[in-house]
Amino acid sequence: MKGLIWFRNDLRLADNPALVALSRRCTHALMVYVIDPAWLKPTRHQSRHLGRFREEFLYQSLRALERELKKRKQRLVVKVGNPLEIIPALCKQHQINYVAMTDHPGVYERQQVAYLERVLPCEVSVSESFTLFLRNQLPFEQSTFPQSFTQFRKHIEQQNTLPCIPISTPDSLPAAIQERRDIWGGQEFVYDLTPYHGGEDSALVQLNQFFWKSQGLKNYKKTRNGFDGWQFSSRLSAWLANGSISARMVVAELDNYEYRHGKDESSQSMFAELLWREYFQWMMHYHGARMFAFDGIKKKRPLTSFYCEKFKAWEQGTTEYPIVNACMRQLNQTGYMSNRGRQIVASCLVNELGVDWRFGAAYFEQQLIDFDVAANYGNWQYLAGVGADPRGQRHFNLEKQAKEYDPDGSFVARWAQASPSESLLKF
């Protein structure tokens, strides 16, 4: 049988049920990734879907995946174009009998799957591995999905719902079907992503570094609200976002850590953050396009609009708020901002500047190396008061935040004079 796997947000060989299913069913297969030029075009909220940092990280991840496939006598066929045209054309050309892919909660991602299931004349298999839990473990309707994270967590605990156990890499892969690859990833990048580097191997190195070598997890409860540095958080979010590592693999490592050292505040805080990620994934799964609506899942219109000058000042880090400016300049030069920083700048855009939250969410989508559609839009709705926060709109006291989390002013001072032409890479 001839097969095709369409890699999307599952750029790894380990814990990849779609790849395992393909390997069991097929003797020959195409391994495909499609780069859609639409990702690079500005949206109506003035930002691109894919910015330069994440674009480079993606290309690094694809090259890493290609190397791993090559070791197993396979190859990654990268195509450039509309995947809903390319995948059917490849299936027809090579007489494909079986198509495998991984499910994703994103609205457009699910629409793409539904379209291919309708038009392809062959069997289409959609596996679940982007989330900790399977769909049948969380039998909600849109109307019954928990309205707050606390309710979601209590449901998980009361039902004793356990994350899926990650599965191993297939022992062997089907033989490669020959197909021309398009030119991709050949442009010069002006940014150095160090210490980030895309790919499954790099993700596993960082997992080991944070959990074991640097003892970052041991100190996570104390350090997780930091702004700068590498070890104050796990930094796994970029690899989780494009699927170079799965959340299930991280939880399995966390279980291993707790088995050896016992549960503590830091390990529990780490699991809570992964559960927050999970909550937003299922929120998008159940609420769909409402995650992008101005009035959010609450259908509550915020008292904001779009003010070009205010938005540009926020975007470029030239507002009257030093802590906000430092965070935005860090983002613009590194593709990264801490979780605390993201909450602060989002609150500023919505509350101090009165700007439509969707413009901020779209800018994050463009700039963040670790952009995840559900987590990004879920968090922005939360801060704007149109999402999952039972308390309503979150309004941070910016001066108080700066004093509490940057008491000596070192973070603000470091980024105060930063300009886009500088290369401040040790973030």
mmCIF file with all atom_site columns, C-alpha atoms in Angstrom, residues 142-343:
data_model
loop_
_atom_site.group_PDB
_atom_site.id
_atom_site.type_symbol
_atom_site.label_atom_id
_atom_site.label_alt_id
_atom_site.label_comp_id
_atom_site.label_asym_id
_atom_site.label_entity_id
_atom_site.label_seq_id
_atom_site.pdbx_PDB_ins_code
_atom_site.Cartn_x
_atom_site.Cartn_y
_atom_site.Cartn_z
_atom_site.occupancy
_atom_site.B_iso_or_equiv
_atom_site.pdbx_formal_charge
_atom_site.auth_seq_id
_atom_site.auth_comp_id
_atom_site.auth_asym_id
_atom_site.auth_atom_id
_atom_site.pdbx_PDB_model_num
ATOM 1   C CA . GLN A 1 142 ? -19.497 23.836 23.536 1.00 0.00 ? 142 GLN A CA 1
ATOM 2   C CA . SER A 1 143 ? -22.183 24.805 26.050 1.00 0.00 ? 143 SER A CA 1
ATOM 3   C CA . THR A 1 144 ? -20.734 22.585 28.797 1.00 0.00 ? 144 THR A CA 1
ATOM 4   C CA . PHE A 1 145 ? -17.029 23.300 28.314 1.00 0.00 ? 145 PHE A CA 1
ATOM 5   C CA . PRO A 1 146 ? -15.637 24.712 31.605 1.00 0.00 ? 146 PRO A CA 1
ATOM 6   C CA . GLN A 1 147 ? -15.821 28.503 31.670 1.00 0.00 ? 147 GLN A CA 1
ATOM 7   C CA . SER A 1 148 ? -12.685 28.829 33.783 1.00 0.00 ? 148 SER A CA 1
ATOM 8   C CA . PHE A 1 149 ? -9.377  27.052 34.156 1.00 0.00 ? 149 PHE A CA 1
ATOM 9   C CA . THR A 1 150 ? -10.210 26.171 37.767 1.00 0.00 ? 150 THR A CA 1
ATOM 10  C CA . GLN A 1 151 ? -13.343 24.315 36.645 1.00 0.00 ? 151 GLN A CA 1
ATOM 11  C CA . PHE A 1 152 ? -11.343 22.499 33.967 1.00 0.00 ? 152 PHE A CA 1
ATOM 12  C CA . ARG A 1 153 ? -8.642  21.456 36.420 1.00 0.00 ? 153 ARG A CA 1
ATOM 13  C CA . LYS A 1 154 ? -11.212 20.254 38.968 1.00 0.00 ? 154 LYS A CA 1
ATOM 14  C CA . HIS A 1 155 ? -12.926 18.172 36.283 1.00 0.00 ? 155 HIS A CA 1
ATOM 15  C CA . ILE A 1 156 ? -9.599  16.545 35.377 1.00 0.00 ? 156 ILE A CA 1
ATOM 16  C CA . GLU A 1 157 ? -8.840  15.805 39.021 1.00 0.00 ? 157 GLU A CA 1
ATOM 17  C CA . GLN A 1 158 ? -12.313 14.551 39.938 1.00 0.00 ? 158 GLN A CA 1
ATOM 18  C CA . GLN A 1 159 ? -12.531 12.253 36.927 1.00 0.00 ? 159 GLN A CA 1
ATOM 19  C CA . ASN A 1 160 ? -8.916  11.155 37.436 1.00 0.00 ? 160 ASN A CA 1
ATOM 20  C CA . THR A 1 161 ? -8.294  11.869 33.746 1.00 0.00 ? 161 THR A CA 1
ATOM 21  C CA . LEU A 1 162 ? -4.733  10.846 32.917 1.00 0.00 ? 162 LEU A CA 1
ATOM 22  C CA . PRO A 1 163 ? -2.559  12.138 30.060 1.00 0.00 ? 163 PRO A CA 1
ATOM 23  C CA . CYS A 1 164 ? -1.824  9.664  27.288 1.00 0.00 ? 164 CYS A CA 1
ATOM 24  C CA . ILE A 1 165 ? 1.452   7.771  27.523 1.00 0.00 ? 165 ILE A CA 1
ATOM 25  C CA . PRO A 1 166 ? 3.853   8.710  24.699 1.00 0.00 ? 166 PRO A CA 1
ATOM 26  C CA . ILE A 1 167 ? 4.601   6.024  22.145 1.00 0.00 ? 167 ILE A CA 1
ATOM 27  C CA . SER A 1 168 ? 7.950   5.034  20.668 1.00 0.00 ? 168 SER A CA 1
ATOM 28  C CA . THR A 1 169 ? 9.444   5.868  17.296 1.00 0.00 ? 169 THR A CA 1
ATOM 29  C CA . PRO A 1 170 ? 8.573   3.235  14.654 1.00 0.00 ? 170 PRO A CA 1
ATOM 30  C CA . ASP A 1 171 ? 11.226  0.552  14.251 1.00 0.00 ? 171 ASP A CA 1
ATOM 31  C CA . SER A 1 172 ? 11.252  1.129  10.507 1.00 0.00 ? 172 SER A CA 1
ATOM 32  C CA . LEU A 1 173 ? 9.603   3.393  7.955  1.00 0.00 ? 173 LEU A CA 1
ATOM 33  C CA . PRO A 1 174 ? 8.053   2.606  4.572  1.00 0.00 ? 174 PRO A CA 1
ATOM 34  C CA . ALA A 1 175 ? 10.308  2.969  1.550  1.00 0.00 ? 175 ALA A CA 1
ATOM 35  C CA . ALA A 1 176 ? 10.495  6.449  0.072  1.00 0.00 ? 176 ALA A CA 1
ATOM 36  C CA . ILE A 1 177 ? 8.425   7.456  -2.941 1.00 0.00 ? 177 ILE A CA 1
ATOM 37  C CA . GLN A 1 178 ? 10.449  9.736  -5.165 1.00 0.00 ? 178 GLN A CA 1
ATOM 38  C CA . GLU A 1 179 ? 9.061   13.243 -5.565 1.00 0.00 ? 179 GLU A CA 1
ATOM 39  C CA . ARG A 1 180 ? 10.625  16.604 -6.400 1.00 0.00 ? 180 ARG A CA 1
ATOM 40  C CA . ARG A 1 181 ? 11.138  19.020 -3.523 1.00 0.00 ? 181 ARG A CA 1
ATOM 41  C CA . ASP A 1 182 ? 10.534  22.740 -3.870 1.00 0.00 ? 182 ASP A CA 1
ATOM 42  C CA . ILE A 1 183 ? 13.197  25.272 -2.942 1.00 0.00 ? 183 ILE A CA 1
ATOM 43  C CA . TRP A 1 184 ? 12.729  26.297 0.660  1.00 0.00 ? 184 TRP A CA 1
ATOM 44  C CA . GLY A 1 185 ? 14.612  27.933 3.521  1.00 0.00 ? 185 GLY A CA 1
ATOM 45  C CA . GLY A 1 186 ? 17.320  29.350 1.293  1.00 0.00 ? 186 GLY A CA 1
ATOM 46  C CA . GLN A 1 187 ? 17.077  32.997 2.360  1.00 0.00 ? 187 GLN A CA 1
ATOM 47  C CA . GLU A 1 188 ? 19.552  34.704 4.644  1.00 0.00 ? 188 GLU A CA 1
ATOM 48  C CA . PHE A 1 189 ? 18.328  35.438 8.163  1.00 0.00 ? 189 PHE A CA 1
ATOM 49  C CA . VAL A 1 190 ? 19.560  38.469 10.063 1.00 0.00 ? 190 VAL A CA 1
ATOM 50  C CA . TYR A 1 191 ? 18.675  36.997 13.452 1.00 0.00 ? 191 TYR A CA 1
ATOM 51  C CA . ASP A 1 192 ? 20.593  34.443 15.470 1.00 0.00 ? 192 ASP A CA 1
ATOM 52  C CA . LEU A 1 193 ? 18.169  32.302 17.460 1.00 0.00 ? 193 LEU A CA 1
ATOM 53  C CA . THR A 1 194 ? 20.840  31.012 19.866 1.00 0.00 ? 194 THR A CA 1
ATOM 54  C CA . PRO A 1 195 ? 20.271  29.339 22.292 1.00 0.00 ? 195 PRO A CA 1
ATOM 55  C CA . TYR A 1 196 ? 17.136  28.182 20.456 1.00 0.00 ? 196 TYR A CA 1
ATOM 56  C CA . HIS A 1 197 ? 17.624  25.649 17.710 1.00 0.00 ? 197 HIS A CA 1
ATOM 57  C CA . GLY A 1 198 ? 14.787  23.851 15.985 1.00 0.00 ? 198 GLY A CA 1
ATOM 58  C CA . GLY A 1 199 ? 14.303  20.104 15.893 1.00 0.00 ? 199 GLY A CA 1
ATOM 59  C CA . GLU A 1 200 ? 13.446  17.057 17.966 1.00 0.00 ? 200 GLU A CA 1
ATOM 60  C CA . ASP A 1 201 ? 17.008  16.444 19.171 1.00 0.00 ? 201 ASP A CA 1
ATOM 61  C CA . SER A 1 202 ? 17.339  20.032 20.406 1.00 0.00 ? 202 SER A CA 1
ATOM 62  C CA . ALA A 1 203 ? 13.998  19.751 22.185 1.00 0.00 ? 203 ALA A CA 1
ATOM 63  C CA . LEU A 1 204 ? 15.129  16.625 24.022 1.00 0.00 ? 204 LEU A CA 1
ATOM 64  C CA . VAL A 1 205 ? 18.423  18.290 24.967 1.00 0.00 ? 205 VAL A CA 1
ATOM 65  C CA . GLN A 1 206 ? 16.521  21.218 26.469 1.00 0.00 ? 206 GLN A CA 1
ATOM 66  C CA . LEU A 1 207 ? 14.145  18.863 28.288 1.00 0.00 ? 207 LEU A CA 1
ATOM 67  C CA . ASN A 1 208 ? 17.103  17.064 29.859 1.00 0.00 ? 208 ASN A CA 1
ATOM 68  C CA . GLN A 1 209 ? 18.874  20.313 30.636 1.00 0.00 ? 209 GLN A CA 1
ATOM 69  C CA . PHE A 1 210 ? 15.928  21.868 32.447 1.00 0.00 ? 210 PHE A CA 1
ATOM 70  C CA . PHE A 1 211 ? 14.743  18.777 34.329 1.00 0.00 ? 211 PHE A CA 1
ATOM 71  C CA . TRP A 1 212 ? 18.077  17.277 35.299 1.00 0.00 ? 212 TRP A CA 1
ATOM 72  C CA . LYS A 1 213 ? 21.331  19.054 34.451 1.00 0.00 ? 213 LYS A CA 1
ATOM 73  C CA . SER A 1 214 ? 20.630  22.644 35.496 1.00 0.00 ? 214 SER A CA 1
ATOM 74  C CA . GLN A 1 215 ? 18.010  21.775 38.133 1.00 0.00 ? 215 GLN A CA 1
ATOM 75  C CA . GLY A 1 216 ? 15.811  24.409 36.534 1.00 0.00 ? 216 GLY A CA 1
ATOM 76  C CA . LEU A 1 217 ? 12.678  22.490 37.477 1.00 0.00 ? 217 LEU A CA 1
ATOM 77  C CA . LYS A 1 218 ? 13.744  22.342 41.124 1.00 0.00 ? 218 LYS A CA 1
ATOM 78  C CA . ASN A 1 219 ? 13.721  26.148 41.258 1.00 0.00 ? 219 ASN A CA 1
ATOM 79  C CA . TYR A 1 220 ? 10.829  26.742 38.858 1.00 0.00 ? 220 TYR A CA 1
ATOM 80  C CA . LYS A 1 221 ? 8.338   27.976 41.472 1.00 0.00 ? 221 LYS A CA 1
ATOM 81  C CA . LYS A 1 222 ? 10.747  30.760 42.483 1.00 0.00 ? 222 LYS A CA 1
ATOM 82  C CA . THR A 1 223 ? 12.025  31.725 39.043 1.00 0.00 ? 223 THR A CA 1
ATOM 83  C CA . ARG A 1 224 ? 9.031   31.360 36.703 1.00 0.00 ? 224 ARG A CA 1
ATOM 84  C CA . ASN A 1 225 ? 8.115   35.063 36.803 1.00 0.00 ? 225 ASN A CA 1
ATOM 85  C CA . GLY A 1 226 ? 11.527  36.164 35.568 1.00 0.00 ? 226 GLY A CA 1
ATOM 86  C CA . PHE A 1 227 ? 11.961  38.403 32.531 1.00 0.00 ? 227 PHE A CA 1
ATOM 87  C CA . ASP A 1 228 ? 15.456  37.592 31.274 1.00 0.00 ? 228 ASP A CA 1
ATOM 88  C CA . GLY A 1 229 ? 17.833  34.661 31.125 1.00 0.00 ? 229 GLY A CA 1
ATOM 89  C CA . TRP A 1 230 ? 17.407  31.117 29.882 1.00 0.00 ? 230 TRP A CA 1
ATOM 90  C CA . GLN A 1 231 ? 16.852  28.888 32.899 1.00 0.00 ? 231 GLN A CA 1
ATOM 91  C CA . PHE A 1 232 ? 14.056  30.713 34.732 1.00 0.00 ? 232 PHE A CA 1
ATOM 92  C CA . SER A 1 233 ? 11.527  28.662 32.742 1.00 0.00 ? 233 SER A CA 1
ATOM 93  C CA . SER A 1 234 ? 11.603  25.436 30.755 1.00 0.00 ? 234 SER A CA 1
ATOM 94  C CA . ARG A 1 235 ? 11.758  27.280 27.399 1.00 0.00 ? 235 ARG A CA 1
ATOM 95  C CA . LEU A 1 236 ? 10.081  24.252 25.805 1.00 0.00 ? 236 LEU A CA 1
ATOM 96  C CA . SER A 1 237 ? 7.165   26.232 24.379 1.00 0.00 ? 237 SER A CA 1
ATOM 97  C CA . ALA A 1 238 ? 8.736   26.799 20.939 1.00 0.00 ? 238 ALA A CA 1
ATOM 98  C CA . TRP A 1 239 ? 9.327   23.078 20.407 1.00 0.00 ? 239 TRP A CA 1
ATOM 99  C CA . LEU A 1 240 ? 5.873   22.247 21.766 1.00 0.00 ? 240 LEU A CA 1
ATOM 100 C CA . ALA A 1 241 ? 4.279   24.719 19.365 1.00 0.00 ? 241 ALA A CA 1
ATOM 101 C CA . ASN A 1 242 ? 5.608   23.103 16.181 1.00 0.00 ? 242 ASN A CA 1
ATOM 102 C CA . GLY A 1 243 ? 5.529   19.598 17.615 1.00 0.00 ? 243 GLY A CA 1
ATOM 103 C CA . SER A 1 244 ? 9.260   18.893 17.796 1.00 0.00 ? 244 SER A CA 1
ATOM 104 C CA . ILE A 1 245 ? 8.308   17.496 21.191 1.00 0.00 ? 245 ILE A CA 1
ATOM 105 C CA . SER A 1 246 ? 4.878   16.548 22.494 1.00 0.00 ? 246 SER A CA 1
ATOM 106 C CA . ALA A 1 247 ? 3.275   17.724 25.728 1.00 0.00 ? 247 ALA A CA 1
ATOM 107 C CA . ARG A 1 248 ? 2.850   14.046 26.612 1.00 0.00 ? 248 ARG A CA 1
ATOM 108 C CA . MET A 1 249 ? 6.615   13.545 26.461 1.00 0.00 ? 249 MET A CA 1
ATOM 109 C CA . VAL A 1 250 ? 7.129   16.490 28.824 1.00 0.00 ? 250 VAL A CA 1
ATOM 110 C CA . VAL A 1 251 ? 4.553   15.153 31.297 1.00 0.00 ? 251 VAL A CA 1
ATOM 111 C CA . ALA A 1 252 ? 6.145   11.696 31.144 1.00 0.00 ? 252 ALA A CA 1
ATOM 112 C CA . GLU A 1 253 ? 9.489   13.292 32.068 1.00 0.00 ? 253 GLU A CA 1
ATOM 113 C CA . LEU A 1 254 ? 7.772   15.231 34.836 1.00 0.00 ? 254 LEU A CA 1
ATOM 114 C CA . ASP A 1 255 ? 6.323   11.967 36.203 1.00 0.00 ? 255 ASP A CA 1
ATOM 115 C CA . ASN A 1 256 ? 9.821   10.486 36.129 1.00 0.00 ? 256 ASN A CA 1
ATOM 116 C CA . TYR A 1 257 ? 11.147  13.496 38.033 1.00 0.00 ? 257 TYR A CA 1
ATOM 117 C CA . GLU A 1 258 ? 8.427   13.235 40.686 1.00 0.00 ? 258 GLU A CA 1
ATOM 118 C CA . TYR A 1 259 ? 8.999   9.483  41.015 1.00 0.00 ? 259 TYR A CA 1
ATOM 119 C CA . ARG A 1 260 ? 12.653  10.165 41.822 1.00 0.00 ? 260 ARG A CA 1
ATOM 120 C CA . HIS A 1 261 ? 12.347  13.337 43.888 1.00 0.00 ? 261 HIS A CA 1
ATOM 121 C CA . GLY A 1 262 ? 8.717   13.449 44.978 1.00 0.00 ? 262 GLY A CA 1
ATOM 122 C CA . LYS A 1 263 ? 6.139   16.113 44.205 1.00 0.00 ? 263 LYS A CA 1
ATOM 123 C CA . ASP A 1 264 ? 6.962   19.659 45.226 1.00 0.00 ? 264 ASP A CA 1
ATOM 124 C CA . GLU A 1 265 ? 5.661   23.159 44.520 1.00 0.00 ? 265 GLU A CA 1
ATOM 125 C CA . SER A 1 266 ? 7.851   23.520 41.437 1.00 0.00 ? 266 SER A CA 1
ATOM 126 C CA . SER A 1 267 ? 6.828   20.255 39.791 1.00 0.00 ? 267 SER A CA 1
ATOM 127 C CA . GLN A 1 268 ? 3.172   20.970 40.504 1.00 0.00 ? 268 GLN A CA 1
ATOM 128 C CA . SER A 1 269 ? 3.540   24.483 39.066 1.00 0.00 ? 269 SER A CA 1
ATOM 129 C CA . MET A 1 270 ? 5.078   22.996 35.950 1.00 0.00 ? 270 MET A CA 1
ATOM 130 C CA . PHE A 1 271 ? 2.155   20.612 35.516 1.00 0.00 ? 271 PHE A CA 1
ATOM 131 C CA . ALA A 1 272 ? -0.280  23.479 36.079 1.00 0.00 ? 272 ALA A CA 1
ATOM 132 C CA . GLU A 1 273 ? 1.321   25.416 33.215 1.00 0.00 ? 273 GLU A CA 1
ATOM 133 C CA . LEU A 1 274 ? 1.000   22.397 30.926 1.00 0.00 ? 274 LEU A CA 1
ATOM 134 C CA . LEU A 1 275 ? -2.615  22.071 32.010 1.00 0.00 ? 275 LEU A CA 1
ATOM 135 C CA . TRP A 1 276 ? -3.190  25.747 31.145 1.00 0.00 ? 276 TRP A CA 1
ATOM 136 C CA . ARG A 1 277 ? -1.853  24.987 27.662 1.00 0.00 ? 277 ARG A CA 1
ATOM 137 C CA . GLU A 1 278 ? -4.210  22.025 27.476 1.00 0.00 ? 278 GLU A CA 1
ATOM 138 C CA . TYR A 1 279 ? -7.163  24.122 28.598 1.00 0.00 ? 279 TYR A CA 1
ATOM 139 C CA . PHE A 1 280 ? -6.631  26.623 25.783 1.00 0.00 ? 280 PHE A CA 1
ATOM 140 C CA . GLN A 1 281 ? -6.269  23.842 23.187 1.00 0.00 ? 281 GLN A CA 1
ATOM 141 C CA . TRP A 1 282 ? -9.654  22.400 24.110 1.00 0.00 ? 282 TRP A CA 1
ATOM 142 C CA . MET A 1 283 ? -11.190 25.850 24.398 1.00 0.00 ? 283 MET A CA 1
ATOM 143 C CA . MET A 1 284 ? -10.279 26.428 20.760 1.00 0.00 ? 284 MET A CA 1
ATOM 144 C CA . HIS A 1 285 ? -11.500 22.964 19.844 1.00 0.00 ? 285 HIS A CA 1
ATOM 145 C CA . TYR A 1 286 ? -14.944 23.668 21.302 1.00 0.00 ? 286 TYR A CA 1
ATOM 146 C CA . HIS A 1 287 ? -15.307 27.407 20.594 1.00 0.00 ? 287 HIS A CA 1
ATOM 147 C CA . GLY A 1 288 ? -13.613 27.550 17.199 1.00 0.00 ? 288 GLY A CA 1
ATOM 148 C CA . ALA A 1 289 ? -13.787 30.919 15.413 1.00 0.00 ? 289 ALA A CA 1
ATOM 149 C CA . ARG A 1 290 ? -15.088 32.684 18.535 1.00 0.00 ? 290 ARG A CA 1
ATOM 150 C CA . MET A 1 291 ? -11.485 32.615 19.737 1.00 0.00 ? 291 MET A CA 1
ATOM 151 C CA . PHE A 1 292 ? -10.743 35.315 17.143 1.00 0.00 ? 292 PHE A CA 1
ATOM 152 C CA . ALA A 1 293 ? -13.899 37.397 17.688 1.00 0.00 ? 293 ALA A CA 1
ATOM 153 C CA . PHE A 1 294 ? -13.648 40.913 19.135 1.00 0.00 ? 294 PHE A CA 1
ATOM 154 C CA . ASP A 1 295 ? -16.231 40.037 21.808 1.00 0.00 ? 295 ASP A CA 1
ATOM 155 C CA . GLY A 1 296 ? -14.598 36.673 22.499 1.00 0.00 ? 296 GLY A CA 1
ATOM 156 C CA . ILE A 1 297 ? -16.186 33.525 23.813 1.00 0.00 ? 297 ILE A CA 1
ATOM 157 C CA . LYS A 1 298 ? -18.121 35.600 26.357 1.00 0.00 ? 298 LYS A CA 1
ATOM 158 C CA . LYS A 1 299 ? -19.721 37.686 23.569 1.00 0.00 ? 299 LYS A CA 1
ATOM 159 C CA . LYS A 1 300 ? -18.875 40.781 25.592 1.00 0.00 ? 300 LYS A CA 1
ATOM 160 C CA . ARG A 1 301 ? -17.641 43.753 23.564 1.00 0.00 ? 301 ARG A CA 1
ATOM 161 C CA . PRO A 1 302 ? -14.713 45.547 25.224 1.00 0.00 ? 302 PRO A CA 1
ATOM 162 C CA . LEU A 1 303 ? -14.540 49.358 25.229 1.00 0.00 ? 303 LEU A CA 1
ATOM 163 C CA . THR A 1 304 ? -11.545 49.521 22.905 1.00 0.00 ? 304 THR A CA 1
ATOM 164 C CA . SER A 1 305 ? -10.854 50.508 19.319 1.00 0.00 ? 305 SER A CA 1
ATOM 165 C CA . PHE A 1 306 ? -7.823  50.880 17.066 1.00 0.00 ? 306 PHE A CA 1
ATOM 166 C CA . TYR A 1 307 ? -5.528  53.871 17.493 1.00 0.00 ? 307 TYR A CA 1
ATOM 167 C CA . CYS A 1 308 ? -2.667  53.655 15.029 1.00 0.00 ? 308 CYS A CA 1
ATOM 168 C CA . GLU A 1 309 ? -0.188  55.882 16.884 1.00 0.00 ? 309 GLU A CA 1
ATOM 169 C CA . LYS A 1 310 ? -0.796  54.181 20.219 1.00 0.00 ? 310 LYS A CA 1
ATOM 170 C CA . PHE A 1 311 ? -0.457  50.738 18.673 1.00 0.00 ? 311 PHE A CA 1
ATOM 171 C CA . LYS A 1 312 ? 2.788   51.681 16.905 1.00 0.00 ? 312 LYS A CA 1
ATOM 172 C CA . ALA A 1 313 ? 4.240   53.035 20.138 1.00 0.00 ? 313 ALA A CA 1
ATOM 173 C CA . TRP A 1 314 ? 3.350   49.783 21.894 1.00 0.00 ? 314 TRP A CA 1
ATOM 174 C CA . GLU A 1 315 ? 4.684   47.699 19.008 1.00 0.00 ? 315 GLU A CA 1
ATOM 175 C CA . GLN A 1 316 ? 8.017   49.560 18.883 1.00 0.00 ? 316 GLN A CA 1
ATOM 176 C CA . GLY A 1 317 ? 8.463   49.910 22.651 1.00 0.00 ? 317 GLY A CA 1
ATOM 177 C CA . THR A 1 318 ? 8.156   53.700 22.785 1.00 0.00 ? 318 THR A CA 1
ATOM 178 C CA . THR A 1 319 ? 5.230   54.119 25.193 1.00 0.00 ? 319 THR A CA 1
ATOM 179 C CA . GLU A 1 320 ? 5.432   56.084 28.448 1.00 0.00 ? 320 GLU A CA 1
ATOM 180 C CA . TYR A 1 321 ? 5.764   52.819 30.400 1.00 0.00 ? 321 TYR A CA 1
ATOM 181 C CA . PRO A 1 322 ? 9.402   51.621 30.749 1.00 0.00 ? 322 PRO A CA 1
ATOM 182 C CA . ILE A 1 323 ? 8.550   48.040 31.726 1.00 0.00 ? 323 ILE A CA 1
ATOM 183 C CA . VAL A 1 324 ? 6.303   47.675 28.666 1.00 0.00 ? 324 VAL A CA 1
ATOM 184 C CA . ASN A 1 325 ? 8.960   49.162 26.389 1.00 0.00 ? 325 ASN A CA 1
ATOM 185 C CA . ALA A 1 326 ? 11.597  46.768 27.705 1.00 0.00 ? 326 ALA A CA 1
ATOM 186 C CA . CYS A 1 327 ? 9.365   43.753 27.101 1.00 0.00 ? 327 CYS A CA 1
ATOM 187 C CA . MET A 1 328 ? 8.440   44.830 23.579 1.00 0.00 ? 328 MET A CA 1
ATOM 188 C CA . ARG A 1 329 ? 12.045  45.565 22.597 1.00 0.00 ? 329 ARG A CA 1
ATOM 189 C CA . GLN A 1 330 ? 13.051  42.171 23.926 1.00 0.00 ? 330 GLN A CA 1
ATOM 190 C CA . LEU A 1 331 ? 10.318  40.585 21.800 1.00 0.00 ? 331 LEU A CA 1
ATOM 191 C CA . ASN A 1 332 ? 11.296  42.511 18.671 1.00 0.00 ? 332 ASN A CA 1
ATOM 192 C CA . GLN A 1 333 ? 14.935  41.503 18.921 1.00 0.00 ? 333 GLN A CA 1
ATOM 193 C CA . THR A 1 334 ? 14.719  37.951 20.183 1.00 0.00 ? 334 THR A CA 1
ATOM 194 C CA . GLY A 1 335 ? 11.285  36.577 19.275 1.00 0.00 ? 335 GLY A CA 1
ATOM 195 C CA . TYR A 1 336 ? 10.708  35.829 22.943 1.00 0.00 ? 336 TYR A CA 1
ATOM 196 C CA . MET A 1 337 ? 8.944   37.401 25.914 1.00 0.00 ? 337 MET A CA 1
ATOM 197 C CA . SER A 1 338 ? 8.349   35.898 29.329 1.00 0.00 ? 338 SER A CA 1
ATOM 198 C CA . ASN A 1 339 ? 4.886   34.881 30.476 1.00 0.00 ? 339 ASN A CA 1
ATOM 199 C CA . ARG A 1 340 ? 4.877   37.721 33.008 1.00 0.00 ? 340 ARG A CA 1
ATOM 200 C CA . GLY A 1 341 ? 5.920   40.169 30.313 1.00 0.00 ? 341 GLY A CA 1
ATOM 201 C CA . ARG A 1 342 ? 3.137   39.006 27.992 1.00 0.00 ? 342 ARG A CA 1
ATOM 202 C CA . GLN A 1 343 ? 0.526   39.673 30.655 1.00 0.00 ? 343 GLN A CA 1
#
